[in-house]
């Protein structure tokens, strides 16, 4: 595993727990975690249970005893590491977003293609597809239970930047983060829409907005007379992204990604209206799916709150009895289970680098539309 | 109409509005409102649109141009008025509880029997039966949609006595109010259970509890030295009633009526678990019904939030389009519509005085059980 | 009252009920209802309790005993009637939308100005402002309880056109209805946003979409061989309107108005995120307001479900005790109470024709933006 | 760890994961899992990551390298194992219920006392205390935020026995399971009530009910003529337990434990009404706590939905960012963290065997009350 931030903790939990609940065809072994700071990464290795730590990812990639590389570093480093790993014949799991630019993402899908020809697999980490309620939503849509998709609403609402005095971190600087709410969380809303509907966003119109344009710099000093004097820097990414996309079938989907929706903490929500029914999901109630069946008698129709904790729901069989809830990190175990199973069976895991590239193109088109007065802009897919 | 308190306002609204929305076979005319205080009742007549006011109910009952008497006075006066009115050949609508004692209620049902033989109708005002969601719940149960009733939970939760310094009114004195939460709101929980299940409560075990046992007397004076001195009096009715009843089918139902459930304002709730499904209702969401259908595939089961605002739902046809909400007082229009229709067609309206008597017997049995260490006590039905 | 459709029933209920609950400085009298069809309007008069019916609105406007004209006809007739009535010195209540075009609306505001100079009042019927929870939301925002508005989400979701075989009525024809979801329900979302925030939408970018482009014509015949043959006609208005607006303060608001949101019946929802808190409202739960207070300790923050049924909540005092729900039509009584009070006190009632004109300009700008590839378009306010 | 059923999987997950997130003063090592079936327990050891497996728990208890024994066997074996382990100087974690009878539980608390004098610790596994929302509820009550407890409602609702043809397993036989819903899930409702209020249930009145009295025996054969003929056996435990308890302060608490509440899967709910506010919790929404603050202005009061996922909420600091949900098994990690910390610091972990004994006495009193016509029965505490 390359990287050891928040995502490192989540991925480690996935590698650790998946084999204890799922019957995997191969047994993963948590060999090496890699980071630039030797003592930091050594501590992470101890804490999370990796056998070794290292500071040079190139060295690790060249080792024969390593079969798979899990990339959880910031987005600007994904392309270099993933391409090198794939070319070295290692399977790759790469955290989203696939890259910070479309060009990098294209180079990565090329490498993934070359690798696939040699039986080497690659996967991008849109973990929320593996929340059982989301997977079950996809199954219902695929089975025709909501009929034709009429319209979609997808939003990812957070509020952690609400405080205008929260400091300026790298996540608010375009050169390092690529974009703000758009790429960080909007990407999930786009991927979930494409996953559940089985369609792609083909053109977009939207606007990116920075609500608080200046924030205190971190670690600033104290003025001459002892008065606190706080320097400020410009926020160069979006706090809020509002956009509309047209799907392959022609249906419209409206999107919102925001870090300023006061009171909403992690509300990735999607509602899909179809000709025969509707699906409604909110990550803040992650064990539930709303389902509306328009084929029932009119007086009996209503949104049904399905607790997605039955043995026959996706991913549920190895876990707990009905009504016992899963949490955020279970998706990472499901991701490991699916990836390992695909590798063992020689099939392409999903979401592929192609899927990741497509999301990148949507994000890029939104940014260009915003710069062009919200003009409709093709995603090139 | 005899009486002009809060219930007088609600009943007046029913008489005023029902003919404007429902096609009634007879046209009610709001003739006389009766009360002891001449100027008070005259003001009520003007405000609510009654043609006349009067102070002597006996005189009104003897008038030939009066066909129906609507009784909205306190419970201790119901028996005398209702019996006189029925014996005088007037149809009677009597607000719940039917009476303050079983004996009075029995005398009233006798009078109702005598009257019925002469084509004179009587009805008791358990209006919540006529909330469309409650009526629809009854219809679903009657149609076998939840199968056999396995167990029932019924509760009526309020919190208006939470403040221990709220003054001692007549509602907290047994000689005037009969009982506290039990008769005031527990009666609704019992009636709704019997109405929706189509069964009767046959034996009960329970406890009545006074949580705040002394309260400030109203209008008390000031001590000699000018210090406010507040006299206190004993609360002689229950603040909280907890009881369990066995229904005709043998299933158990548990009940709670309380004025101390902090944060709950008017939560008359009932949930009925059956062998094929379940029903869930809460008066604080009065346009909604929860319905769980166990005959669906296991992965698709869930409580459905049905908005009971469709044209084909009970009582809905003459009101507004789908999704436009009804409020508390609509039940009083439905009551008028049903009563007038029954009178015109020569049939017995429901709930009858017999139904009201039965509820009275349940309340009485709960009180006796409470006095007898929660021993199981038959309701005599 | 001119007109006697669905809105006629609602307005009649407002005129009938308001004086029974509110202490009005003047007593309205339900004199004449006017419609083109003599027998239809006579039946409406009888049913709803108007003293007379008539077929010529000009004649009614010329009568000395008429002080106020209530216009509930389709939008294309509003301008002519309202201007004539105002010029004749009658107070006017005009149902929304104020008119079908900006030009008509401007002529109406001119007439309203002229009339106001002579003490004659005018008001447009955005009744949802008078749902107590919405009024209370405005009060909280005005009191600074959510701080500066950061962003707004407003949507009005219905699904009554979901069935692709529902027939083509006048509401789906542009020449008669002006627009579809945009003007019918989007207008409410815009007005409620402007009302609660106290700001105006200054520029917009959006798209109008017709999801089902052809529908069966009403009353079509049967083919030669006896086979049903259904002619179809083009739907010329929008089924779905998605747009973003910039408010006076610079904050963005995103809007959705749709007749295709499967399972949503009458969900006028608004959520306003501010620097100190948030407001959340849904008309399908019309007695509730969500309120999030960011000034509380972090561990105790959460959306609060306030039952807006307290005596001290807006409009609540004359109605029922705490926890007893109001319904859809109560807003019409509140409208009557406010209008009559303003007339008696010689003040301008709100929302004014100016407010109605402004909403019309927003709708018009959305339509132009949609025709111009979602380009940002000023509303001219 | 002795035993390897469903609870074995959950406890294993606790031991495995806790050290990866919490900074523990001691590092647990997963040494031996014990079961009667050699191959079954060996498979469990491999699957869950225990170093060894064994079939004789006495042998394990005598080993010097074992410091702690975790008991997850059925209730009838708890006493023997726990007492032996404590007497052998091993710390003990024992799954709830502490025992099947009060006598056994008393012997266990005696052993725990003896052990405590020698610095050996014991703990009973009421894990739901360690759901962060439940712990936070206790903190709020302890801090006086809801004032004096006025009344409590606690219920644990499941529906897995709804199907009358579900087979007769050991859980429905009194000699093996002790009781049905009462001990299995009612015990949690009692413990959570006592934990959050800080009070004990002193007397009870209640009824135990078997709703489906006969069920098909497992593995029964086929009749002579080839027709399936299913033998049936008697269900000897309760399906439903309804009881009322009086707490130390005199307040009443009403309880329900049921396996027949159609549509409710794992709804451990508690609502505590106090003089200054209220607490509401439902395990089916385990990351949320409802809190009502009566000290706020009346128009602003409402149940607040607090997402208990802030860094400063109990147990949350080492997990994920705000808004990322925990699941069922996180409680087992919290249990391990608290137990290990208590052992290292030489303090008594909670809940103690005394706490477990008390719950046992409440269950026993309920059963005696049920057998005695719901007479009020002291719990002896």
Short mmCIF file of C-alpha atoms in Angstrom, two decimals, chain C residues 136 140 145 291 296 298-307 310 312-313, chain D residues 136 140 145 291 296 298-307 310 312-313:
data_model
loop_
_atom_site.label_atom_id
_atom_site.label_comp_id
_atom_site.label_asym_id
_atom_site.label_seq_id
_atom_site.Cartn_x
_atom_site.Cartn_y
_atom_site.Cartn_z
CA UNK C 136 -41.85 31.00 11.08
CA UNK C 140 -36.03 32.96 12.12
CA UNK C 145 -30.82 32.88 13.56
CA UNK C 291 -34.01 24.02 12.24
CA UNK C 296 -24.85 25.03 20.00
CA UNK C 298 -20.81 20.62 18.37
CA UNK C 299 -21.85 17.34 20.00
CA UNK C 300 -25.40 18.62 20.46
CA UNK C 301 -26.09 19.98 16.98
CA UNK C 302 -28.75 18.37 14.85
CA UNK C 303 -31.76 19.17 12.74
CA UNK C 304 -34.62 19.82 15.11
CA UNK C 305 -38.13 18.78 14.10
CA UNK C 306 -40.23 21.64 15.41
CA UNK C 307 -43.98 21.00 15.40
CA UNK C 310 -47.66 26.29 19.41
CA UNK C 312 -47.04 31.59 19.75
CA UNK C 313 -46.23 30.35 16.28
CA UNK D 136 -23.77 9.92 24.88
CA UNK D 140 -26.52 13.87 28.82
CA UNK D 145 -29.70 17.84 30.68
CA UNK D 291 -32.61 14.98 22.07
CA UNK D 296 -35.30 26.41 24.82
CA UNK D 298 -41.27 27.10 23.32
CA UNK D 299 -41.50 27.92 19.62
CA UNK D 300 -38.05 26.45 19.00
CA UNK D 301 -38.40 23.15 20.81
CA UNK D 302 -38.26 19.92 18.88
CA UNK D 303 -36.58 16.55 18.81
CA UNK D 304 -33.11 17.07 17.43
CA UNK D 305 -31.55 14.36 15.26
CA UNK D 306 -27.94 14.41 16.39
CA UNK D 307 -25.58 12.42 14.20
CA UNK D 310 -18.33 13.92 15.94
CA UNK D 312 -15.85 14.58 20.62
CA UNK D 313 -18.63 12.03 20.92
#
